[in-house]
Coordinates of C-alpha atoms and ligand atoms in Angstrom, one line a residue:
M381 CA 3.9 -12.1 7.0
E382 CA 3.1 -8.3 6.2
I383 CA -0.2 -7.2 4.8
K384 CA -0.1 -3.9 3.3
K385 CA -3.4 -1.9 2.8
L386 CA -4.6 -0.4 -0.6
E387 CA -5.5 3.0 0.3
T388 CA -5.5 4.6 -2.9
L389 CA -9.2 4.8 -3.9
P390 CA -10.0 3.6 -7.7
E391 CA -12.3 5.6 -9.6
K392 CA -15.1 3.2 -9.5
I393 CA -16.1 0.3 -7.3
I394 CA -17.8 -2.7 -8.8
I395 CA -19.8 -4.5 -6.4
P396 CA -21.0 -7.9 -7.7
L397 CA -25.0 -8.7 -6.4
R398 CA -23.7 -12.4 -7.0
Q399 CA -20.5 -13.3 -4.6
H400 CA -21.8 -16.9 -3.4
R401 CA -23.9 -19.8 -4.5
G402 CA -27.4 -19.4 -4.1
V403 CA -29.8 -16.6 -4.3
V404 CA -28.7 -13.6 -6.2
C405 CA -29.2 -10.3 -3.8
E406 CA -31.6 -7.7 -4.9
P407 CA -30.4 -4.3 -5.0
L408 CA -31.4 -1.8 -1.8
V409 CA -30.0 1.1 -3.4
K410 CA -30.6 3.0 -6.5
K411 CA -28.8 5.3 -9.5
G412 CA -28.1 8.5 -7.7
D413 CA -27.6 7.4 -4.1
R414 CA -25.0 8.2 -1.8
V415 CA -23.9 5.3 0.4
L416 CA -21.7 5.1 3.2
I417 CA -18.8 2.7 4.3
G418 CA -20.2 -0.4 5.5
Q419 CA -24.0 0.3 4.4
K420 CA -26.1 -2.8 3.1
I421 CA -26.6 -2.2 -0.6
G422 CA -27.8 -5.8 -1.4
E423 CA -30.0 -8.9 0.0
S424 CA -32.2 -11.7 -0.2
E425 CA -34.7 -12.9 2.1
E426 CA -33.8 -16.1 0.7
Y427 CA -31.9 -18.8 3.1
Y428 CA -29.3 -19.5 0.3
S429 CA -28.1 -16.0 0.0
S430 CA -25.8 -13.3 1.9
A431 CA -26.1 -9.5 1.9
V432 CA -23.5 -7.0 0.4
H433 CA -22.4 -4.3 1.6
S434 CA -20.1 -1.0 0.2
S435 CA -17.0 -0.7 0.9
V436 CA -16.7 2.9 0.1
C437 CA -18.6 6.2 1.1
G438 CA -19.5 7.2 -2.6
E439 CA -22.4 8.0 -5.1
V440 CA -24.1 5.2 -7.0
L441 CA -23.5 5.4 -10.8
S442 CA -25.2 2.7 -12.2
I443 CA -26.7 -1.1 -11.5
E444 CA -25.6 -3.1 -14.7
E445 CA -24.3 -6.4 -15.9
Y446 CA -20.2 -6.4 -15.1
P447 CA -17.3 -8.9 -15.9
H448 CA -16.9 -11.2 -12.6
P449 CA -13.9 -13.1 -11.9
D450 CA -15.4 -16.6 -12.3
G451 CA -15.6 -16.0 -15.9
N452 CA -19.3 -14.7 -16.2
K453 CA -21.0 -11.6 -15.9
A454 CA -22.6 -10.4 -13.0
M455 CA -25.4 -7.9 -12.1
S456 CA -23.4 -5.5 -9.9
I457 CA -23.5 -2.0 -8.4
I458 CA -21.2 0.5 -9.3
I459 CA -19.7 3.3 -7.2
K460 CA -18.0 6.5 -7.5
P461 CA -15.7 6.8 -4.4
E462 CA -15.3 9.9 -2.4
D463 CA -12.3 10.5 -0.5
S464 CA -14.1 10.6 2.7
N465 CA -14.2 7.8 5.4
D466 CA -18.0 8.2 6.3
T467 CA -19.1 5.0 7.6
V468 CA -22.3 3.3 9.3
V469 CA -22.1 3.2 12.8
F470 CA -20.9 -0.2 13.8
S471 CA -22.2 -2.0 17.0
P472 CA -20.1 -4.8 18.6
Y473 CA -22.3 -8.0 19.1
E474 CA -20.4 -9.4 22.0
N475 CA -23.2 -11.0 23.4
I476 CA -25.1 -12.4 20.8
R477 CA -27.1 -15.5 21.6
S478 CA -26.1 -19.0 19.5
G479 CA -29.9 -18.7 17.6
Q480 CA -29.4 -15.3 16.3
L481 CA -25.8 -16.1 15.4
A482 CA -26.9 -17.8 11.8
D483 CA -28.9 -14.8 10.8
F484 CA -26.4 -12.1 12.0
I485 CA -23.8 -13.9 9.8
K486 CA -26.0 -13.8 6.8
E487 CA -26.6 -10.2 7.5
S488 CA -22.8 -9.3 8.1
G489 CA -22.2 -10.8 4.1
I490 CA -20.1 -13.4 5.5
V491 CA -19.4 -16.4 2.8
E492 CA -16.8 -18.9 2.3
H493 CA -14.1 -18.7 -0.3
Y494 CA -15.6 -22.1 -1.7
G495 CA -18.7 -19.8 -2.5
M496 CA -21.1 -21.0 0.1
P497 CA -23.0 -18.1 2.6
T498 CA -21.2 -19.5 5.9
H499 CA -24.4 -19.6 7.7
T500 CA -25.8 -22.3 5.4
V501 CA -22.9 -24.0 6.4
L502 CA -23.0 -24.1 10.1
R503 CA -26.9 -24.9 9.8
P504 CA -27.4 -26.3 7.1
K505 CA -31.5 -27.3 6.4
G506 CA -32.3 -30.5 7.7
K507 CA -28.9 -31.4 9.2
N508 CA -26.9 -31.3 12.5
I509 CA -23.2 -29.9 12.5
D510 CA -21.4 -31.6 15.6
T511 CA -17.9 -30.4 14.4
V512 CA -16.4 -27.3 12.8
L513 CA -13.1 -27.2 10.9
I514 CA -11.3 -24.1 10.1
N515 CA -9.0 -25.0 6.9
A516 CA -6.1 -22.5 7.8
T517 CA -3.7 -24.4 5.3
S518 CA -3.3 -21.8 2.8
S519 CA -2.1 -18.7 4.8
E520 CA -2.9 -16.2 2.2
W521 CA -6.3 -16.4 3.1
I522 CA -5.8 -14.7 6.3
G523 CA -8.2 -11.9 6.6
G524 CA -8.2 -8.7 8.3
T525 CA -5.4 -7.0 10.4
F526 CA -3.6 -8.3 13.9
K527 CA -1.0 -6.7 15.7
T528 CA 1.1 -9.4 16.7
P529 CA 0.8 -13.9 15.3
K530 CA -0.4 -14.3 19.1
E531 CA -3.2 -11.8 18.7
Y532 CA -3.8 -13.7 15.4
A533 CA -4.1 -17.0 16.7
S534 CA -6.0 -15.7 19.6
Q535 CA -8.5 -14.0 17.6
V536 CA -8.9 -17.4 15.1
I537 CA -9.2 -19.6 18.2
D538 CA -12.3 -17.0 19.5
A539 CA -13.7 -17.3 16.1
L540 CA -13.9 -21.1 16.2
K541 CA -15.3 -20.7 19.3
L542 CA -18.4 -18.4 17.9
L543 CA -18.5 -20.8 14.7
M544 CA -19.2 -23.6 16.9
K545 CA -21.6 -21.3 18.8
A546 CA -23.6 -21.0 15.4
A547 CA -23.6 -24.4 14.5
D548 CA -24.2 -25.5 17.9
A549 CA -21.3 -28.0 17.6
K550 CA -19.4 -29.5 20.5
K551 CA -16.0 -30.2 18.5
G552 CA -13.9 -27.8 16.7
A553 CA -10.2 -27.7 15.2
I554 CA -7.9 -25.0 13.1
V555 CA -5.9 -27.3 11.0
L556 CA -2.6 -25.0 9.6
R557 CA -0.3 -26.4 6.8
T558 CA 2.6 -28.4 8.1
D559 CA 5.4 -26.2 6.9
D560 CA 3.7 -22.8 8.1
K561 CA 6.3 -22.7 11.1
D562 CA 5.0 -19.1 11.8
S563 CA 1.3 -19.8 12.4
I564 CA 2.3 -23.2 14.3
A565 CA 4.6 -20.9 16.5
A566 CA 1.7 -18.7 16.9
F567 CA -0.7 -21.1 18.0
E568 CA 1.6 -22.9 20.4
G569 CA 2.5 -19.7 22.1
I570 CA -1.3 -19.4 23.6
E571 CA -3.5 -20.9 26.0
V572 CA -6.7 -22.1 25.5
D573 CA -9.1 -22.8 28.8
N574 CA -5.9 -22.5 30.6
K575 CA -3.6 -25.1 28.7
R576 CA -1.0 -24.3 26.6
L577 CA -1.8 -25.3 22.9
K578 CA -0.1 -28.0 21.3
V579 CA -0.4 -28.2 17.4
A580 CA -0.7 -32.1 16.2
P581 CA 0.2 -33.3 13.1
L582 CA -2.3 -35.3 11.2
V583 CA -0.5 -39.0 10.2
G584 CA -1.4 -42.1 9.9
S585 CA -4.9 -43.1 11.5
R586 CA -4.5 -40.5 14.0
K587 CA -7.4 -37.9 13.1
M588 CA -9.1 -35.2 15.1
G589 CA -11.0 -37.9 17.4
Y590 CA -7.5 -39.0 18.5
Y591 CA -6.1 -35.6 19.5
L592 CA -9.7 -34.5 21.2
N593 CA -9.1 -37.7 23.5
E594 CA -5.6 -37.3 24.3
Q595 CA -5.6 -33.5 24.7
N596 CA -9.0 -33.9 26.7
S597 CA -10.8 -30.7 25.1
D598 CA -13.3 -29.8 22.7
I599 CA -10.8 -27.7 20.2
V600 CA -7.6 -28.9 19.0
V601 CA -5.2 -27.2 16.2
L602 CA -4.0 -29.8 14.0
S603 CA -1.2 -29.6 10.8
Q604 CA -1.1 -31.2 7.3
E605 CA 0.1 -30.9 3.9
R606 CA -1.2 -28.6 1.8
I607 CA -3.7 -29.9 -0.6
F608 CA -4.3 -27.9 -3.3
G609 CA -8.0 -28.0 -5.3
K610 CA -11.0 -26.3 -5.5
K611 CA -13.2 -29.6 -4.3
I612 CA -11.3 -30.3 -1.8
L613 CA -14.0 -30.7 1.0
N614 CA -14.8 -34.0 1.2
F615 CA -11.2 -34.9 1.0
F616 CA -10.5 -32.5 3.7
T617 CA -13.0 -33.7 5.8
Y618 CA -12.0 -37.3 5.7
N619 CA -8.3 -36.4 6.3
V620 CA -9.1 -34.4 9.4
T621 CA -12.0 -36.1 11.0
G622 CA -12.0 -39.9 9.4
R623 CA -15.4 -39.5 8.1
K624 CA -16.0 -40.9 4.6
V625 CA -18.6 -38.8 2.5
D626 CA -20.6 -40.1 -0.1
I627 CA -20.3 -39.2 -3.7
G628 CA -22.8 -36.2 -4.4
C629 CA -22.8 -35.4 -0.9
D630 CA -20.5 -32.8 1.0
P631 CA -19.4 -32.6 4.7
T632 CA -22.4 -31.2 6.1
D633 CA -24.0 -34.3 5.3
V634 CA -21.3 -36.4 7.5
G635 CA -22.2 -33.3 10.4
V636 CA -18.9 -31.2 9.6
A637 CA -18.9 -27.4 8.5
I638 CA -15.8 -26.2 6.9
C639 CA -15.0 -22.6 6.9
G640 CA -12.0 -20.6 5.6
I641 CA -9.7 -18.6 7.7
K642 CA -11.2 -15.3 6.0
S643 CA -14.7 -16.3 7.0
A644 CA -13.5 -16.9 10.6
K645 CA -11.5 -13.6 10.6
A646 CA -14.7 -12.0 9.2
L647 CA -16.9 -13.4 11.9
Y648 CA -14.6 -12.4 14.4
D649 CA -15.0 -8.7 13.2
A650 CA -18.1 -8.6 13.1
V651 CA -18.9 -9.8 16.1
H652 CA -16.6 -7.7 18.0
E653 CA -16.4 -4.5 15.8
G654 CA -19.9 -4.8 14.3
R655 CA -18.2 -4.3 11.1
P656 CA -19.7 -6.4 8.1
F657 CA -17.7 -8.1 5.4
Y658 CA -16.4 -5.3 3.3
D659 CA -12.6 -6.0 2.7
T660 CA -10.7 -9.1 2.0
V661 CA -6.7 -9.9 2.1
V662 CA -5.7 -10.7 -1.7
S663 CA -2.0 -12.1 -2.4
I664 CA -0.4 -10.8 -5.9
E665 CA 2.5 -12.3 -7.7
G666 CA 4.2 -12.0 -10.9
V667 CA 7.2 -10.4 -10.7
S668 CA 10.1 -13.0 -9.8
D669 CA 9.4 -14.4 -6.6
R670 CA 7.7 -11.1 -5.2
M671 CA 4.5 -12.0 -3.5
E672 CA 2.6 -9.2 -1.8
Y673 CA -0.8 -9.7 0.6
L674 CA -2.9 -6.6 0.3
L675 CA -5.7 -5.4 2.0
V676 CA -8.5 -4.3 -0.5
K677 CA -11.7 -2.9 -0.4
I678 CA -14.5 -5.5 -2.2
G679 CA -15.2 -4.3 -5.4
T680 CA -11.9 -2.7 -6.7
P681 CA -11.1 -3.4 -10.3
F682 CA -7.8 -5.9 -10.3
K683 CA -6.0 -3.1 -12.6
D684 CA -5.9 -1.1 -9.2
V685 CA -4.5 -4.1 -7.5
I686 CA -2.0 -4.5 -10.3
D687 CA -0.9 -0.7 -10.6
H688 CA -0.2 -0.8 -6.9
Y689 CA 1.6 -3.8 -6.9
G690 CA 3.7 -2.4 -9.5
F691 CA 4.0 -4.6 -12.9
T692 CA 5.5 -2.8 -15.3
G693 CA 5.4 -4.2 -19.4
E694 CA 2.9 -6.2 -21.4
I695 CA 0.8 -8.6 -19.0
G696 CA 0.4 -11.7 -21.0
K697 CA -2.0 -13.4 -18.8
I698 CA -4.2 -12.7 -15.6
I699 CA -5.4 -15.2 -13.5
A700 CA -7.5 -15.1 -10.5
N701 CA -7.3 -18.0 -7.5
G702 CA -4.2 -19.3 -8.5
V703 CA -2.6 -20.8 -11.6
R704 CA -3.3 -24.6 -11.3
T705 CA -6.7 -24.3 -11.1
G706 CA -7.8 -20.3 -11.4
V707 CA -9.7 -18.3 -13.9
A708 CA -7.8 -16.5 -16.8
Q709 CA -9.6 -13.2 -17.2
Y710 CA -10.2 -11.5 -20.2
T711 CA -10.4 -8.1 -18.9
D712 CA -8.6 -6.1 -16.1
Q713 CA -11.5 -4.6 -15.1
V714 CA -13.2 -7.7 -13.0
P715 CA -13.7 -6.6 -9.3
V716 CA -12.1 -8.3 -6.5
T717 CA -14.5 -10.4 -4.8
K718 CA -15.3 -11.8 -1.4
G719 CA -14.4 -15.2 -3.0
T720 CA -10.7 -13.7 -4.6
T721 CA -7.5 -15.0 -2.9
R722 CA -5.0 -14.4 -5.2
I723 CA -3.8 -12.5 -8.7
S724 CA -1.1 -14.2 -10.7
L725 CA 0.0 -12.2 -13.2
Q726 CA 2.4 -13.7 -16.5
R727 CA 4.4 -12.2 -19.1
P728 CA 3.4 -12.9 -22.6
E729 CA 6.6 -15.2 -23.0
E730 CA 5.3 -17.3 -19.5
V731 CA 1.9 -18.3 -20.9
L732 CA 1.9 -21.7 -21.6
T733 CA 0.9 -22.5 -25.2
D734 CA 2.1 -26.0 -25.2
D735 CA 0.1 -28.1 -27.8
S736 CA -0.4 -31.7 -26.4
I737 CA 0.8 -34.7 -27.9
E738 CA -0.3 -38.3 -27.2
C739 CA 0.5 -39.7 -23.9
I740 CA 3.4 -41.9 -23.5
H741 CA 2.1 -43.9 -20.8
C742 CA 4.4 -42.7 -18.2
A743 CA 2.2 -43.0 -15.2
R744 CA 3.5 -39.6 -13.7
C745 CA -0.1 -38.4 -13.4
V746 CA -1.3 -41.7 -11.4
D747 CA 1.5 -41.3 -9.0
V748 CA 0.6 -37.5 -7.9
C749 CA -3.1 -38.0 -8.0
P750 CA -3.7 -37.5 -4.0
V751 CA -7.4 -39.2 -4.1
E752 CA -5.7 -42.3 -6.1
L753 CA -7.6 -41.8 -9.7
I754 CA -6.1 -42.5 -13.1
P755 CA -6.1 -39.2 -14.7
S756 CA -4.9 -40.4 -18.0
R757 CA -7.7 -42.7 -18.7
L758 CA -10.2 -39.7 -17.2
A759 CA -8.8 -37.3 -19.9
V760 CA -9.0 -39.9 -22.7
M761 CA -12.5 -40.8 -21.8
A762 CA -13.7 -37.3 -21.4
D763 CA -12.1 -36.3 -24.8
Q764 CA -14.0 -39.3 -26.1
G765 CA -17.3 -38.1 -24.5
R766 CA -17.9 -41.6 -22.8
F767 CA -19.0 -39.9 -19.5
D768 CA -20.7 -43.2 -17.9
E769 CA -17.1 -44.9 -17.9
C770 CA -15.8 -41.7 -16.2
R771 CA -18.2 -42.1 -13.5
Q772 CA -17.3 -45.9 -13.4
I773 CA -13.8 -44.9 -12.5
H774 CA -14.8 -42.3 -9.9
I775 CA -14.2 -38.8 -12.0
E776 CA -16.3 -37.4 -8.7
N777 CA -13.8 -37.8 -6.6
C778 CA -11.6 -35.7 -8.3
I779 CA -10.7 -32.7 -5.6
E780 CA -8.9 -30.8 -9.3
C781 CA -6.0 -29.7 -7.6
G782 CA -4.2 -29.8 -11.1
D783 CA -1.4 -32.1 -10.0
C784 CA -2.0 -34.5 -13.1
A785 CA -1.7 -31.7 -15.9
A786 CA 1.4 -30.2 -13.9
V787 CA 3.6 -33.2 -14.3
C788 CA 2.5 -34.5 -17.7
P789 CA 5.3 -34.3 -20.1
S790 CA 2.7 -34.4 -23.2
K791 CA 1.1 -31.2 -21.7
I792 CA -2.7 -32.8 -22.0
H793 CA -5.3 -30.7 -20.4
I794 CA -6.1 -33.4 -18.2
L795 CA -8.0 -31.0 -15.1
Q796 CA -9.9 -29.2 -18.3
L797 CA -11.2 -32.5 -19.7
I798 CA -12.1 -34.0 -16.3
R799 CA -13.9 -30.4 -15.7
Y800 CA -15.9 -31.0 -18.9
A801 CA -16.6 -34.4 -18.2
K802 CA -17.7 -33.6 -14.5
D803 CA -20.0 -30.6 -15.8
A804 CA -21.7 -33.0 -18.6
I805 CA -22.4 -35.6 -16.0
E806 CA -23.7 -33.3 -13.5
M807 CA -26.2 -32.1 -16.3
A808 CA -27.1 -35.4 -17.1
Y809 CA -27.2 -36.9 -13.8
E810 CA -28.5 -34.3 -11.5
D811 CA -31.8 -36.2 -10.8
L812 CA -30.1 -39.4 -9.4
P813 CA -29.4 -40.1 -5.8
A814 CA -25.8 -39.8 -4.5
K815 CA -23.9 -42.7 -5.5
E816 CA -21.6 -45.1 -3.6
S817 CA -17.7 -45.5 -4.4
S818 CA -15.6 -48.0 -3.5
N819 CA -12.6 -45.7 -3.9
L820 CA -10.6 -46.4 -0.7
K821 CA -9.9 -42.8 0.3
L822 CA -13.8 -41.5 -0.1
G823 CA -15.8 -44.3 0.0
C824 CA -19.0 -44.5 1.7
A825 CA -20.0 -45.0 5.5
C826 CA -20.7 -42.1 7.8
G827 CA -18.7 -41.5 10.9
G828 CA -15.9 -43.2 11.7
E829 CA -13.8 -40.9 13.7
Ligands
LIG1338 S1 -7.5 -36.6 -11.3 FE1 -5.9 -34.9 -11.4 S2 -6.9 -33.3 -10.6 FE2 -7.9 -34.6 -10.2 S3 -7.5 -35.3 -8.0 FE3 -6.2 -36.5 -9.4 S4 -4.4 -34.9 -9.6 FE4 -6.0 -33.8 -8.4
LIG1339 S1 1.3 -37.6 -17.3 FE1 0.6 -37.2 -19.4 S2 1.5 -38.6 -20.8 FE2 1.8 -39.4 -18.4 S3 0.6 -41.1 -18.5 FE3 -0.3 -39.2 -17.8 S4 -1.5 -38.4 -19.2 FE4 -0.2 -39.9 -20.0

């Protein structure tokens, strides 16, 4: 997979001070300041936060509210880039101790694509992590550059060891996608602790623990089918480790930290080069089947990425982070953030405008649901505001993959209705303790590896 670099400097770079869940950063610069590439320009002393850095050398034009790709606005630092590569001096931290790594990760601005600051996933307050997983099932999340696939595989293994060290975890796994033959070949071509790696498929009851024992190792590389969805963490945890996560809890409650391939690579770069997280790989699609992978400076407006990609004619819709579950944008001036993975473009005639009709009870949505829900019933109950009943049939288990809506011949907006109900439930029940689930795949009981 070729990753091109977006070299052209945009007219302005917009760096939101909110690029993760938790506490928003405070600006460390003011209008008129000159900043360097890699300079820290925002931070918070609170634990649940992560620093932000400038991706260019230039002058701070303003600090103001600006459209954010999550659909809201965020306080952002607007920088006019200079044609200069003036960079802060980066020093590698090769011998960093385990206890210092979490602070280092926070300082380097490393966050997960699902919104959490990485150090809070590895060292959640009041919990112990014994297992770290790198979810590499979406190859477009690969960050940074590498010369050969083998180099990439070695870097990800190294990153996993760093993540395990940061979490004080004894076990770790990298999970690839079963059909990602290039990555599987790359990992099978390297050695870890003088042993040739073997990528093992997750099938049936053979989970991570089985392969750790079989390979007599602390680290394994596994493969599974790709799972779409924004809320896949609990499902992914069960699929890989066999540990079931209670509703209302997250993988860290059962001792598992899940990191993405981007944050893993960002940590590798931070430790070995001393560079913080200020650029990221974004895939862009929209012309025929042409998908491009671009290394983009964080803060680059979508418009500049689209111009580089070469989309001609009228754009009907711009979607951030995938057409199934992403967010449609109302302006092309939103910036690429640490959480941006994909930009999808649609022509006006491609934009779905079908009005829903009544459910014809075909049960296609039930057949495709990966967590064995009844999406048609959830949609009806959500639409009628029957949120208690939504809870009773385990709406919280929905991983928001969008498969049900994609197959529905009646074009019912099932996913939107489910999200609407989940938001309403979260607001109404936020003080209630985690609820047990009778759902077969995600039910209670920790452990079980
Ligand atoms: S209800 Fe729909 S969106 Fe939710 S997990 Fe099932 S198929 Fe995916
Ligand atoms: S796929 Fe659509 S039409 Fe078919 S049962 Fe589900 S909601 Fe109804």
